[in-house]
Coordinates of C-alpha atoms and ligand atoms in Angstrom, one line a residue:
Chain A
M1 CA -44.2 -61.0 -159.2
S2 CA -47.3 -61.0 -161.5
E3 CA -45.9 -64.1 -163.0
F4 CA -45.9 -65.7 -159.6
F5 CA -49.5 -64.9 -159.1
S6 CA -50.5 -66.1 -162.5
N7 CA -48.8 -69.4 -161.7
Y8 CA -49.7 -69.8 -158.1
G9 CA -52.7 -67.5 -157.6
F10 CA -55.3 -70.3 -157.4
E11 CA -53.1 -72.4 -155.1
L12 CA -52.6 -69.4 -152.8
L13 CA -56.3 -69.0 -152.4
Q14 CA -56.8 -72.7 -151.8
K15 CA -54.0 -72.9 -149.3
T16 CA -55.3 -69.8 -147.5
W17 CA -58.7 -71.4 -147.1
E18 CA -57.1 -74.6 -146.0
H19 CA -55.0 -72.7 -143.5
F20 CA -58.1 -70.8 -142.3
Y21 CA -60.3 -73.9 -141.7
I22 CA -57.6 -75.9 -140.0
S23 CA -57.1 -73.0 -137.6
A24 CA -60.9 -72.4 -137.2
I25 CA -61.6 -76.0 -136.4
A26 CA -58.7 -76.2 -133.9
L27 CA -59.9 -73.0 -132.3
L28 CA -63.5 -74.3 -132.1
I29 CA -62.4 -77.5 -130.5
G30 CA -60.1 -75.6 -128.1
V31 CA -63.0 -73.3 -127.1
V32 CA -65.5 -76.1 -126.7
I33 CA -63.2 -77.9 -124.3
A34 CA -61.4 -75.1 -122.5
V35 CA -64.3 -72.8 -121.6
P36 CA -66.5 -75.3 -119.8
L37 CA -63.4 -77.0 -118.3
G38 CA -62.1 -73.6 -117.1
M39 CA -65.5 -72.8 -115.6
L40 CA -65.5 -76.0 -113.7
L41 CA -61.9 -75.7 -112.6
A42 CA -62.4 -72.1 -111.5
R43 CA -64.3 -73.2 -108.4
T44 CA -61.6 -75.7 -107.4
N45 CA -58.6 -74.1 -105.8
K46 CA -55.8 -76.7 -106.0
L47 CA -56.9 -78.6 -109.1
G48 CA -57.4 -75.4 -111.1
N49 CA -53.9 -74.1 -110.3
W50 CA -52.4 -77.5 -110.9
I51 CA -53.9 -77.9 -114.3
L52 CA -52.8 -74.4 -115.2
T53 CA -49.2 -75.3 -114.2
V54 CA -49.2 -78.5 -116.2
A55 CA -50.7 -76.7 -119.2
G56 CA -48.1 -74.0 -118.8
V57 CA -45.3 -76.6 -119.0
L58 CA -46.8 -78.3 -122.0
Q59 CA -46.9 -74.9 -123.7
T60 CA -43.1 -74.6 -123.5
I61 CA -42.6 -77.8 -125.6
P62 CA -41.7 -76.6 -129.1
T63 CA -44.6 -76.8 -131.5
L64 CA -42.6 -78.8 -134.0
A65 CA -41.8 -81.4 -131.3
V66 CA -45.5 -81.8 -130.4
L67 CA -46.4 -82.1 -134.1
A68 CA -43.7 -84.7 -134.5
L69 CA -45.0 -86.6 -131.5
M70 CA -48.4 -86.7 -133.1
I71 CA -47.2 -88.7 -136.0
P72 CA -46.9 -92.1 -134.2
L73 CA -50.2 -91.5 -132.5
F74 CA -52.4 -90.2 -135.3
G75 CA -50.3 -90.5 -138.4
I76 CA -49.9 -87.5 -140.7
G77 CA -52.4 -85.2 -142.3
K78 CA -55.0 -82.7 -141.1
I79 CA -56.5 -84.6 -138.2
P80 CA -53.3 -84.9 -136.1
A81 CA -52.5 -81.3 -136.9
I82 CA -55.8 -80.1 -135.7
I83 CA -55.6 -82.2 -132.6
A84 CA -52.1 -80.8 -131.8
L85 CA -53.2 -77.2 -132.4
S86 CA -56.3 -77.4 -130.3
M87 CA -54.3 -78.9 -127.4
Y88 CA -51.9 -76.0 -127.8
I89 CA -54.5 -73.3 -127.5
L90 CA -56.2 -74.8 -124.6
L91 CA -53.9 -73.0 -122.3
P92 CA -54.6 -69.3 -123.1
I93 CA -58.4 -70.0 -123.2
L94 CA -58.3 -72.1 -120.0
N95 CA -56.2 -69.6 -118.3
N96 CA -58.4 -66.6 -119.1
T97 CA -61.6 -68.6 -118.3
I98 CA -60.3 -69.6 -114.9
I99 CA -59.1 -66.1 -114.1
G100 CA -62.2 -64.5 -115.5
V101 CA -64.6 -66.7 -113.5
R102 CA -62.6 -66.4 -110.3
N103 CA -62.6 -62.6 -110.6
T104 CA -66.4 -62.3 -111.0
D105 CA -68.0 -60.3 -108.3
P106 CA -68.5 -62.6 -105.3
N107 CA -71.4 -60.5 -104.2
A108 CA -73.3 -61.0 -107.4
K109 CA -72.7 -64.7 -107.2
E110 CA -73.8 -64.8 -103.5
A111 CA -76.9 -62.9 -104.3
A112 CA -77.7 -65.1 -107.3
L113 CA -77.3 -68.3 -105.3
S114 CA -79.2 -66.9 -102.3
M115 CA -82.1 -66.1 -104.5
G116 CA -82.3 -69.7 -105.7
M117 CA -80.2 -70.1 -108.8
T118 CA -78.9 -73.6 -109.4
R119 CA -75.2 -74.1 -109.9
L120 CA -75.8 -74.5 -113.6
Q121 CA -77.8 -71.4 -113.8
L122 CA -75.2 -69.5 -111.9
M123 CA -72.5 -70.7 -114.4
S124 CA -74.5 -69.9 -117.5
Q125 CA -76.4 -66.8 -116.4
V126 CA -73.9 -65.1 -114.1
E127 CA -70.3 -66.4 -114.3
L128 CA -70.2 -66.8 -118.1
P129 CA -71.5 -63.4 -119.0
L130 CA -69.4 -61.7 -116.3
A131 CA -66.2 -63.5 -117.3
S132 CA -67.0 -63.0 -121.0
P133 CA -64.6 -60.1 -121.6
L134 CA -61.6 -62.1 -120.4
I135 CA -62.7 -65.3 -122.1
L136 CA -63.2 -63.5 -125.4
S137 CA -59.8 -61.9 -125.2
G138 CA -58.3 -65.3 -124.5
I139 CA -60.0 -66.7 -127.6
R140 CA -58.8 -63.8 -129.6
L141 CA -55.2 -64.4 -128.4
A142 CA -55.5 -68.1 -129.1
S143 CA -56.8 -67.4 -132.7
V144 CA -53.6 -65.5 -133.5
Y145 CA -51.5 -68.3 -132.0
V146 CA -53.3 -71.0 -133.9
I147 CA -53.0 -69.2 -137.2
S148 CA -49.2 -68.8 -136.8
W149 CA -48.7 -72.4 -135.5
A150 CA -50.8 -73.8 -138.3
T151 CA -48.0 -72.8 -140.6
I152 CA -45.8 -75.4 -139.0
A153 CA -48.5 -78.0 -139.2
S154 CA -47.7 -78.2 -142.9
Y155 CA -44.7 -80.2 -141.8
I156 CA -46.9 -83.1 -140.9
G157 CA -48.9 -82.8 -144.0
A158 CA -51.8 -80.6 -142.9
G159 CA -51.5 -78.3 -145.9
G160 CA -52.2 -74.6 -145.5
L161 CA -49.9 -71.6 -146.2
G162 CA -47.0 -73.4 -144.5
D163 CA -46.7 -75.4 -147.7
F164 CA -45.6 -72.2 -149.5
I165 CA -43.0 -71.4 -146.9
F166 CA -41.6 -75.0 -146.8
N167 CA -41.6 -75.3 -150.6
G168 CA -39.9 -71.9 -150.9
L169 CA -37.2 -73.1 -148.5
N170 CA -36.7 -76.3 -150.5
L171 CA -36.7 -74.5 -153.9
Y172 CA -34.6 -71.5 -152.7
D173 CA -37.5 -69.3 -153.8
P174 CA -37.7 -66.2 -151.5
V175 CA -40.8 -64.9 -153.3
M176 CA -42.7 -68.0 -152.2
I177 CA -41.5 -67.7 -148.7
I178 CA -42.5 -64.0 -148.5
V179 CA -45.9 -64.5 -150.1
G180 CA -46.6 -67.3 -147.7
T181 CA -45.5 -65.3 -144.7
V182 CA -47.4 -62.2 -145.7
A183 CA -50.6 -64.3 -146.3
V184 CA -50.3 -65.8 -142.8
T185 CA -49.8 -62.4 -141.2
V186 CA -52.7 -60.9 -143.0
L187 CA -54.9 -63.8 -142.1
A188 CA -53.9 -63.4 -138.4
L189 CA -54.4 -59.7 -138.4
L190 CA -57.8 -59.9 -140.1
T191 CA -59.0 -62.6 -137.6
D192 CA -57.8 -60.5 -134.8
K193 CA -59.7 -57.5 -136.1
I194 CA -62.9 -59.4 -136.6
L195 CA -62.8 -61.1 -133.2
G196 CA -62.1 -57.6 -131.7
L197 CA -65.4 -56.5 -133.2
V198 CA -67.1 -59.6 -132.0
E199 CA -65.8 -58.9 -128.5
R200 CA -67.2 -55.4 -128.6
Y201 CA -70.7 -56.7 -129.4
A202 CA -70.7 -59.9 -127.4
V203 CA -69.7 -58.5 -124.1
P204 CA -72.9 -57.7 -122.2
K205 CA -73.7 -54.0 -122.2
G206 CA -73.9 -53.4 -118.5
I207 CA -70.3 -54.6 -118.1
N208 CA -69.0 -52.2 -120.6
I209 CA -70.6 -49.4 -118.7
S210 CA -68.6 -50.2 -115.6
R211 CA -65.3 -49.9 -117.5
Chain B
M1 CA -94.5 -68.5 -88.5
L2 CA -90.8 -69.1 -88.3
S3 CA -89.6 -71.3 -85.5
I4 CA -85.9 -71.7 -84.7
K5 CA -85.0 -74.4 -82.2
N6 CA -81.6 -75.0 -80.6
L7 CA -79.9 -73.9 -83.8
T8 CA -76.1 -74.4 -83.7
K9 CA -73.4 -74.0 -86.3
I10 CA -69.9 -75.2 -85.5
Y11 CA -66.9 -74.5 -87.7
G12 CA -63.8 -76.6 -87.7
G13 CA -65.1 -78.9 -84.9
K14 CA -65.0 -76.4 -82.1
N15 CA -65.6 -72.8 -83.2
K16 CA -69.3 -72.2 -82.3
A17 CA -70.5 -69.5 -84.7
V18 CA -74.1 -69.9 -83.6
D19 CA -74.7 -71.6 -80.2
D20 CA -78.0 -73.1 -79.4
I21 CA -80.3 -70.3 -80.5
S22 CA -84.1 -70.7 -80.1
L23 CA -86.6 -68.1 -81.2
D24 CA -90.1 -67.9 -82.6
I25 CA -91.0 -65.3 -85.1
E26 CA -94.6 -64.4 -86.0
Q27 CA -95.8 -63.8 -89.5
G28 CA -95.5 -60.1 -90.2
E29 CA -93.0 -59.3 -87.5
F30 CA -89.9 -57.1 -88.1
I31 CA -87.0 -58.8 -86.3
A32 CA -83.5 -57.3 -85.9
F33 CA -80.5 -59.4 -85.2
I34 CA -77.9 -57.3 -83.6
G35 CA -74.5 -58.0 -82.1
T36 CA -70.8 -57.2 -82.3
S37 CA -68.8 -58.3 -85.3
G38 CA -68.4 -62.1 -85.4
S39 CA -71.3 -62.7 -83.1
G40 CA -73.0 -65.0 -85.6
K41 CA -75.7 -62.8 -87.1
T42 CA -74.9 -63.6 -90.7
T43 CA -74.4 -67.3 -89.9
A44 CA -77.8 -67.5 -88.2
L45 CA -79.5 -65.6 -91.0
R46 CA -78.0 -67.7 -93.8
M47 CA -79.1 -70.9 -92.1
I48 CA -82.7 -69.9 -92.6
N49 CA -82.4 -70.1 -96.4
R50 CA -79.8 -72.9 -96.1
M51 CA -77.0 -71.0 -97.7
I52 CA -75.3 -72.5 -94.6
E53 CA -76.3 -75.9 -93.3
P54 CA -76.8 -76.0 -89.5
T55 CA -74.7 -78.4 -87.4
S56 CA -77.7 -79.1 -85.3
G57 CA -81.1 -77.8 -84.4
S58 CA -84.1 -77.1 -86.6
I59 CA -85.8 -74.3 -88.5
E60 CA -89.5 -74.6 -89.3
I61 CA -91.5 -72.4 -91.6
D62 CA -95.2 -72.7 -90.9
G63 CA -94.5 -76.1 -89.4
K64 CA -92.4 -77.4 -92.3
D65 CA -88.8 -78.3 -91.5
V66 CA -86.5 -76.4 -94.0
M67 CA -84.1 -79.3 -94.0
Q68 CA -86.7 -81.4 -95.7
M69 CA -87.2 -78.9 -98.4
N70 CA -85.3 -78.5 -101.7
P71 CA -82.8 -75.8 -100.9
V72 CA -83.2 -74.1 -104.3
E73 CA -86.9 -73.9 -104.0
L74 CA -86.6 -72.8 -100.4
R75 CA -84.3 -69.9 -101.5
R76 CA -86.7 -68.8 -104.2
S77 CA -89.4 -68.5 -101.5
I78 CA -87.3 -66.3 -99.3
G79 CA -86.2 -62.8 -100.2
Y80 CA -82.6 -61.9 -99.6
V81 CA -80.8 -58.5 -99.5
I82 CA -77.1 -58.0 -98.8
Q83 CA -75.0 -55.1 -97.8
Q84 CA -73.0 -55.2 -101.0
I85 CA -76.3 -55.1 -102.9
G86 CA -75.2 -57.7 -105.4
L87 CA -77.1 -56.6 -108.5
L88 CA -76.0 -58.5 -111.6
P89 CA -74.2 -55.8 -113.7
H90 CA -74.9 -57.4 -117.1
L91 CA -78.7 -57.4 -116.6
T92 CA -81.0 -54.4 -116.8
I93 CA -82.7 -53.2 -113.7
K94 CA -85.9 -54.9 -114.8
E95 CA -84.1 -58.2 -115.4
N96 CA -82.5 -57.8 -112.0
I97 CA -85.9 -57.2 -110.3
V98 CA -87.6 -60.2 -111.8
L99 CA -84.7 -62.5 -111.4
V100 CA -86.6 -64.9 -109.1
P101 CA -89.8 -64.7 -111.1
K102 CA -87.8 -65.6 -114.1
L103 CA -86.4 -68.6 -112.3
L104 CA -90.0 -69.5 -111.4
K105 CA -90.9 -69.2 -115.1
W106 CA -93.5 -66.4 -114.7
S107 CA -95.0 -65.1 -118.0
E108 CA -93.4 -62.0 -119.6
E109 CA -96.5 -60.1 -118.9
R110 CA -96.6 -60.9 -115.3
K111 CA -92.9 -60.1 -114.8
D112 CA -93.4 -56.8 -116.6
K113 CA -96.3 -55.8 -114.4
K114 CA -94.4 -56.8 -111.3
A115 CA -91.3 -54.8 -112.2
R116 CA -93.4 -51.7 -112.8
E117 CA -95.4 -52.1 -109.6
L118 CA -92.2 -52.5 -107.5
I119 CA -90.2 -49.7 -109.0
N120 CA -93.1 -47.4 -108.3
L121 CA -93.2 -48.6 -104.8
V122 CA -89.7 -47.2 -104.2
D123 CA -90.2 -43.9 -106.0
L124 CA -88.0 -44.5 -109.0
P125 CA -89.1 -43.7 -112.5
E126 CA -90.1 -46.6 -114.7
S127 CA -87.6 -45.5 -117.3
Y128 CA -84.9 -46.9 -114.9
L129 CA -86.1 -50.4 -115.7
D130 CA -84.1 -50.3 -118.9
R131 CA -80.9 -49.0 -117.3
Y132 CA -78.0 -51.0 -116.0
P133 CA -77.0 -51.2 -112.3
N134 CA -73.9 -49.1 -112.9
E135 CA -76.0 -46.2 -114.1
L136 CA -77.6 -45.9 -110.7
S137 CA -76.3 -44.4 -107.4
G138 CA -75.6 -46.7 -104.5
G139 CA -78.8 -45.8 -102.8
Q140 CA -80.9 -46.3 -105.9
Q141 CA -79.2 -49.7 -106.4
Q142 CA -80.1 -50.8 -102.9
R143 CA -83.7 -49.8 -103.5
I144 CA -83.6 -52.2 -106.4
G145 CA -81.9 -54.7 -104.1
V146 CA -84.8 -54.4 -101.7
I147 CA -87.6 -54.8 -104.3
R148 CA -85.8 -57.6 -106.0
A149 CA -86.2 -59.5 -102.7
L150 CA -90.0 -58.9 -102.9
A151 CA -90.5 -59.6 -106.5
A152 CA -91.6 -63.2 -106.2
E153 CA -94.0 -62.3 -103.4
Q154 CA -91.9 -64.0 -100.8
D155 CA -93.4 -64.0 -97.3
I156 CA -90.0 -63.9 -95.5
I157 CA -87.3 -61.4 -96.3
L158 CA -83.8 -61.7 -95.0
M159 CA -81.6 -58.6 -95.0
D160 CA -77.9 -58.7 -94.0
E161 CA -76.9 -55.1 -93.0
P162 CA -78.6 -53.8 -96.2
F163 CA -78.0 -50.2 -95.5
G164 CA -74.6 -50.5 -93.8
A165 CA -72.7 -49.0 -96.8
L166 CA -75.0 -46.1 -97.5
D167 CA -74.6 -42.5 -96.3
P168 CA -76.7 -41.5 -93.3
I169 CA -79.4 -39.6 -95.2
T170 CA -79.9 -42.3 -97.8
R171 CA -79.9 -44.9 -95.0
D172 CA -82.6 -43.0 -93.2
T173 CA -84.8 -42.8 -96.3
L174 CA -84.4 -46.5 -97.0
Q175 CA -85.1 -47.4 -93.4
D176 CA -88.4 -45.5 -93.6
L177 CA -89.1 -47.1 -96.9
V178 CA -88.5 -50.6 -95.7
K179 CA -90.7 -50.0 -92.6
V180 CA -93.5 -48.7 -94.7
L181 CA -93.2 -51.6 -97.1
Q182 CA -93.2 -54.1 -94.3
K183 CA -96.3 -52.6 -92.8
K184 CA -98.0 -52.4 -96.1
L185 CA -97.2 -55.9 -97.3
G186 CA -97.4 -57.7 -93.9
K187 CA -94.2 -59.7 -94.6
T188 CA -91.8 -61.1 -92.1
F189 CA -88.5 -59.2 -92.1
I190 CA -85.4 -60.4 -90.5
F191 CA -82.8 -57.8 -90.5
V192 CA -79.1 -58.0 -89.4
T193 CA -77.5 -54.8 -88.2
H194 CA -74.7 -53.4 -86.2
D195 CA -76.6 -50.2 -85.5
M196 CA -78.8 -50.0 -82.4
D197 CA -80.6 -46.9 -83.6
E198 CA -81.5 -48.8 -86.8
A199 CA -82.8 -51.7 -84.8
I200 CA -84.8 -49.6 -82.4
K201 CA -86.3 -47.6 -85.3
L202 CA -87.3 -50.6 -87.4
A203 CA -87.8 -53.7 -85.3
D204 CA -90.8 -55.1 -83.5
R205 CA -88.4 -57.3 -81.6
I206 CA -84.6 -57.3 -81.3
A207 CA -82.5 -60.4 -80.9
I208 CA -79.2 -59.5 -79.2
L209 CA -76.4 -61.9 -80.0
S210 CA -73.0 -62.4 -78.5
N211 CA -70.5 -65.1 -79.2
G212 CA -73.1 -67.0 -81.1
Q213 CA -75.6 -67.0 -78.2
L214 CA -78.9 -65.3 -78.0
I215 CA -78.6 -62.9 -75.0
Q216 CA -82.0 -61.2 -75.1
F217 CA -84.9 -61.3 -77.5
D218 CA -87.5 -58.6 -76.8
T219 CA -89.2 -55.4 -77.9
P220 CA -87.0 -52.4 -78.2
D221 CA -88.8 -50.8 -75.2
E222 CA -88.3 -53.8 -73.0
I223 CA -84.6 -54.0 -73.9
L224 CA -84.0 -50.4 -73.1
R225 CA -86.0 -50.6 -69.9
N226 CA -84.7 -53.9 -68.7
P227 CA -81.4 -54.9 -70.3
A228 CA -80.8 -58.6 -69.6
N229 CA -77.3 -58.1 -68.3
Q230 CA -74.2 -55.8 -68.4
F231 CA -73.4 -56.9 -71.9
V232 CA -76.7 -55.6 -73.2
R233 CA -76.3 -52.4 -71.1
D234 CA -72.9 -51.8 -72.6
F235 CA -74.2 -52.7 -76.1
I236 CA -77.1 -50.3 -75.9
G237 CA -74.7 -47.8 -74.5
E238 CA -75.3 -45.7 -71.4
N239 CA -75.9 -42.8 -73.7
R240 CA -79.0 -44.4 -75.1
L241 CA -80.3 -45.4 -71.7
I242 CA -80.1 -41.7 -70.8
Q243 CA -81.5 -40.6 -74.1
D244 CA -84.5 -42.7 -73.4
R245 CA -85.1 -40.8 -70.2
P246 CA -88.3 -39.1 -71.3
N247 CA -90.0 -42.5 -71.7
M248 CA -88.7 -43.8 -68.4
R249 CA -88.5 -40.9 -66.2
T250 CA -91.4 -40.2 -64.0
V251 CA -92.7 -36.7 -63.5
E252 CA -91.0 -36.8 -60.1
D253 CA -87.6 -36.8 -61.7
A254 CA -88.3 -33.9 -63.9
M255 CA -90.3 -31.6 -61.8
I256 CA -89.0 -28.5 -60.1
K257 CA -90.0 -26.9 -56.8
P258 CA -93.1 -24.8 -57.2
I259 CA -93.5 -21.3 -55.7
S260 CA -96.7 -21.3 -53.6
V261 CA -98.5 -19.3 -50.9
T262 CA -101.1 -20.3 -48.5
A263 CA -104.6 -18.9 -49.0
D264 CA -104.5 -16.7 -45.9
K265 CA -101.8 -14.4 -47.3
S266 CA -102.7 -10.8 -48.4
L267 CA -102.2 -9.8 -52.0
S268 CA -99.4 -7.4 -51.1
E269 CA -97.5 -10.3 -49.5
V270 CA -98.1 -12.4 -52.6
I271 CA -96.7 -9.6 -54.8
S272 CA -93.6 -9.3 -52.8
I273 CA -93.0 -13.1 -52.9
M274 CA -93.5 -13.1 -56.6
R275 CA -91.2 -10.2 -57.2
E276 CA -88.5 -11.8 -54.9
R277 CA -88.8 -15.2 -56.7
R278 CA -89.2 -13.6 -60.1
V279 CA -92.2 -15.7 -61.2
D280 CA -95.4 -14.7 -63.0
T281 CA -97.5 -17.4 -61.6
I282 CA -98.0 -18.5 -58.1
F283 CA -99.9 -21.5 -56.7
V284 CA -102.3 -21.2 -53.8
T285 CA -102.5 -24.0 -51.2
R286 CA -104.2 -24.7 -47.9
N287 CA -101.9 -24.9 -44.9
D288 CA -101.6 -28.7 -45.3
G289 CA -100.4 -28.1 -48.8
T290 CA -103.5 -29.0 -50.7
L291 CA -103.6 -27.3 -54.1
L292 CA -106.5 -24.8 -54.4
G293 CA -105.6 -22.8 -57.5
Y294 CA -103.2 -20.3 -59.0
L295 CA -102.8 -16.6 -59.5
D296 CA -101.0 -14.9 -62.3
I297 CA -99.5 -11.4 -62.3
E298 CA -102.2 -9.6 -64.2
D299 CA -105.0 -11.0 -62.0
I300 CA -103.1 -9.7 -58.9
N301 CA -102.6 -6.3 -60.4
E302 CA -106.2 -5.9 -61.1
G303 CA -107.4 -7.4 -57.8
Y304 CA -105.0 -5.3 -55.8
R305 CA -106.3 -2.1 -57.4
K306 CA -109.9 -3.2 -56.6
G307 CA -108.9 -4.1 -53.1
K308 CA -110.0 -7.8 -53.4
D309 CA -108.8 -10.8 -51.4
L310 CA -106.6 -13.6 -52.7
V311 CA -109.3 -16.2 -52.6
D312 CA -111.7 -14.0 -54.6
I313 CA -109.4 -13.7 -57.6
M314 CA -107.5 -16.9 -57.8
H315 CA -108.3 -19.4 -60.6
R316 CA -109.6 -22.6 -59.2
D317 CA -109.8 -24.8 -62.2
L318 CA -106.5 -25.9 -63.5
F319 CA -104.8 -28.8 -65.3
K320 CA -102.6 -30.9 -63.0
I321 CA -100.8 -34.1 -63.3
Q322 CA -100.1 -36.9 -60.8
I323 CA -96.7 -37.5 -59.5
H324 CA -96.5 -41.1 -60.8
D325 CA -97.7 -40.1 -64.3
K326 CA -95.3 -40.7 -67.2
L327 CA -93.4 -37.7 -68.2
Q328 CA -94.5 -38.1 -71.8
D329 CA -98.1 -37.5 -70.7
S330 CA -97.3 -34.2 -69.1
V331 CA -95.4 -33.2 -72.2
R332 CA -98.5 -34.0 -74.2
T333 CA -100.8 -32.1 -71.9
I334 CA -98.6 -29.0 -71.8
L335 CA -98.3 -29.0 -75.6
K336 CA -101.9 -29.7 -76.3
R337 CA -103.3 -27.2 -73.9
N338 CA -100.6 -24.7 -74.7
L339 CA -99.8 -24.2 -71.0
R340 CA -96.8 -22.5 -69.6
N341 CA -96.6 -25.0 -66.8
I342 CA -98.4 -27.7 -65.0
P343 CA -98.5 -28.4 -61.3
V344 CA -97.8 -31.9 -59.9
V345 CA -99.9 -33.3 -57.1
D346 CA -100.2 -36.6 -55.3
E347 CA -103.3 -38.6 -54.9
N348 CA -104.5 -36.3 -52.1
N349 CA -104.1 -33.3 -54.2
I350 CA -101.1 -32.0 -52.2
L351 CA -98.9 -29.8 -54.4
L352 CA -95.5 -31.4 -54.8
G353 CA -93.9 -29.8 -57.8
L354 CA -94.1 -28.1 -61.2
I355 CA -93.2 -28.9 -64.7
T356 CA -92.6 -25.9 -66.9
R357 CA -92.4 -25.6 -70.6
S358 CA -88.7 -24.6 -70.4
N359 CA -87.6 -27.6 -68.4
L360 CA -89.5 -29.8 -70.8
V361 CA -87.6 -28.2 -73.6
D362 CA -84.4 -29.2 -71.9
I363 CA -85.5 -32.8 -71.6
V364 CA -86.7 -33.0 -75.2
Y365 CA -83.3 -31.6 -76.4
D366 CA -81.5 -34.1 -74.2
S367 CA -83.4 -36.9 -75.8
I368 CA -82.6 -35.7 -79.2
W369 CA -79.0 -34.8 -78.8
G370 CA -78.0 -36.7 -75.8
E371 CA -76.7 -35.0 -72.7
T372 CA -76.2 -31.3 -72.9
P373 CA -72.5 -30.6 -73.3
A374 CA -71.0 -29.6 -70.0
G375 CA -70.1 -26.1 -71.1
V376 CA -73.7 -25.3 -72.1
D377 CA -75.0 -26.9 -69.0
E378 CA -73.1 -24.6 -66.8
A379 CA -73.8 -21.5 -68.8
Ligands
ATP1 N1 -66.9 -70.3 -93.4 C1 -66.5 -70.1 -92.1 N2 -65.5 -70.9 -91.6 C2 -65.0 -70.7 -90.3 N3 -65.5 -69.8 -89.5 C3 -66.5 -69.0 -89.9 C4 -67.0 -69.1 -91.2 N4 -68.0 -68.2 -91.4 C5 -68.0 -67.5 -90.2 N5 -67.1 -68.0 -89.3 C6 -66.9 -67.5 -87.9 O1 -68.2 -67.6 -87.3 C7 -68.3 -66.5 -86.4 C8 -69.6 -65.8 -86.8 O2 -69.5 -65.2 -88.0 P1 -70.7 -64.3 -88.7 O3 -70.2 -64.0 -90.1 O4 -71.9 -65.0 -88.5 O5 -70.6 -63.0 -87.8 P2 -71.5 -61.7 -87.9 O6 -72.2 -61.5 -86.6 O7 -72.3 -61.7 -89.1 O8 -70.3 -60.6 -88.0 P3 -70.3 -59.2 -88.8 O9 -71.1 -58.3 -88.0 O10 -68.8 -58.9 -88.8 O11 -70.9 -59.5 -90.2 C9 -67.1 -65.6 -86.6 O12 -66.2 -65.9 -85.5 C10 -66.5 -66.1 -87.9 O13 -65.1 -66.0 -87.9
MG2 MG1 -72.3 -60.5 -91.0

């Protein structure tokens, strides 16, 4: 074991970092697209539901297949992997954003509009903060997904901890597989914990009191 | 001034939620919109701040057509209070109060001052400014709802059943509060309610709506006195028409038959009549019924022992009221002068009846609690 770490220790750190930033970039892109999109879709009835359904269907396509489909479009490497991963996590974030915004107190919104908020002010000053608990939990869920799926992205040359696992499979080296798997799990758990803390502090205080 | 002309809102091509309503509201008036559920009160109210766009008709504020104004700016210039309160839970009370001033980009200092001034107006401690809505009771929250509508110094305040969800005591307190605020600030209030008592208590004028149409628009007194039609009568409720009896009943309705003697009777005759009728006061008239004065039981005792005549001992100066006077006035005279009773005369000073303290008490009780329950009545 210690021999493994002396041989592969540096590579482990490097792959972990790679894994982390692929996931983080994919998550960031997903959030930047899904949250505003979800807020817009929330006010439409049919379109919102339709998009959710389509996104739900897309979600059932195996990750590996999506990654494979990326190759003819974007080639191999980190970029196609990040694109595929961010598409993948659109759904949980979109879903929670739409539901969160739709569930915000209609009376608060009615009062805010009646007092002269513009649509944009309503979205940014009322809907977003009120929906923030659900949106944040969607993001947290997506972060765990994205970290586990990023493992598979190594298949199309994205790097990351998946490399350990795939190499281990090729070389019949169980230690490599186990180390890779544990590292992914630890990364996912840590991220989840950290985002849990973020959630606690980012949700507006007045909303916490009501719960 | 707010001028509404031929205002109509049609939903789905045929359902007339508001049907050709016209009314003029003066600056500083307190107007109540009242009507059954679905009569179009909310729709009418929300067309004023363009939360709903009219199908036809016009609304002018001080001569300016609201349809020509920017709806967002219009709404910022009109206060709005809803039944469900609608405070923003993620903002502190202070942030809630100065929501519109913030939209209008007031300075921090000015917002701060305004929030303090307003929270004092509704008797809540300034420390509440840093709390969140969920830390306040429903009644306290609605106080904030009310002052939030005043924060940007709006001249017109719209309220849609603001106190409908509150318990009766809180509601009563808030009604008083709103009335005082309205008087003090001289703003125009338009208030939607289901509750006739609330409308009578608060409004300068009441607009009665039914099926989107304006049935009657008048002062509470006038509506109670002269309901426009059977619908209004039913809506007010016979009960309330009866309750309002002290205002409307004349002295004639309320008076009882007085016990009187003519001036030529002897004191012993008077005593036997008083004993028989069990009264302590007796009125003295001429033969034609003209009221001369009264005697009470102590006077008679003394006079009898001294062997005097009736005309020597009777009191000639007395309070009296006219038969066509309002009952309220006799109540006032009796209470103010601390009289046991007061005789009723016509224009020729002919004695016609008597109002006593005890039958006034009955009337006052009636007006407070409605008709006396049958059982008590007969007892
Ligand atoms: N958005 C809408 N679409 C279709 N019909 C509507 C709409 N809003 C209101 N209506 C109808 O218009 C009529 C008047 O509604 P409104 O809400 O103004 O009544 P209201 O007097 O405020 O009643 P309540 O006392 O129950 O609040 C009702 O028949 C209602 O069903
Ligand atoms: Mg209504």
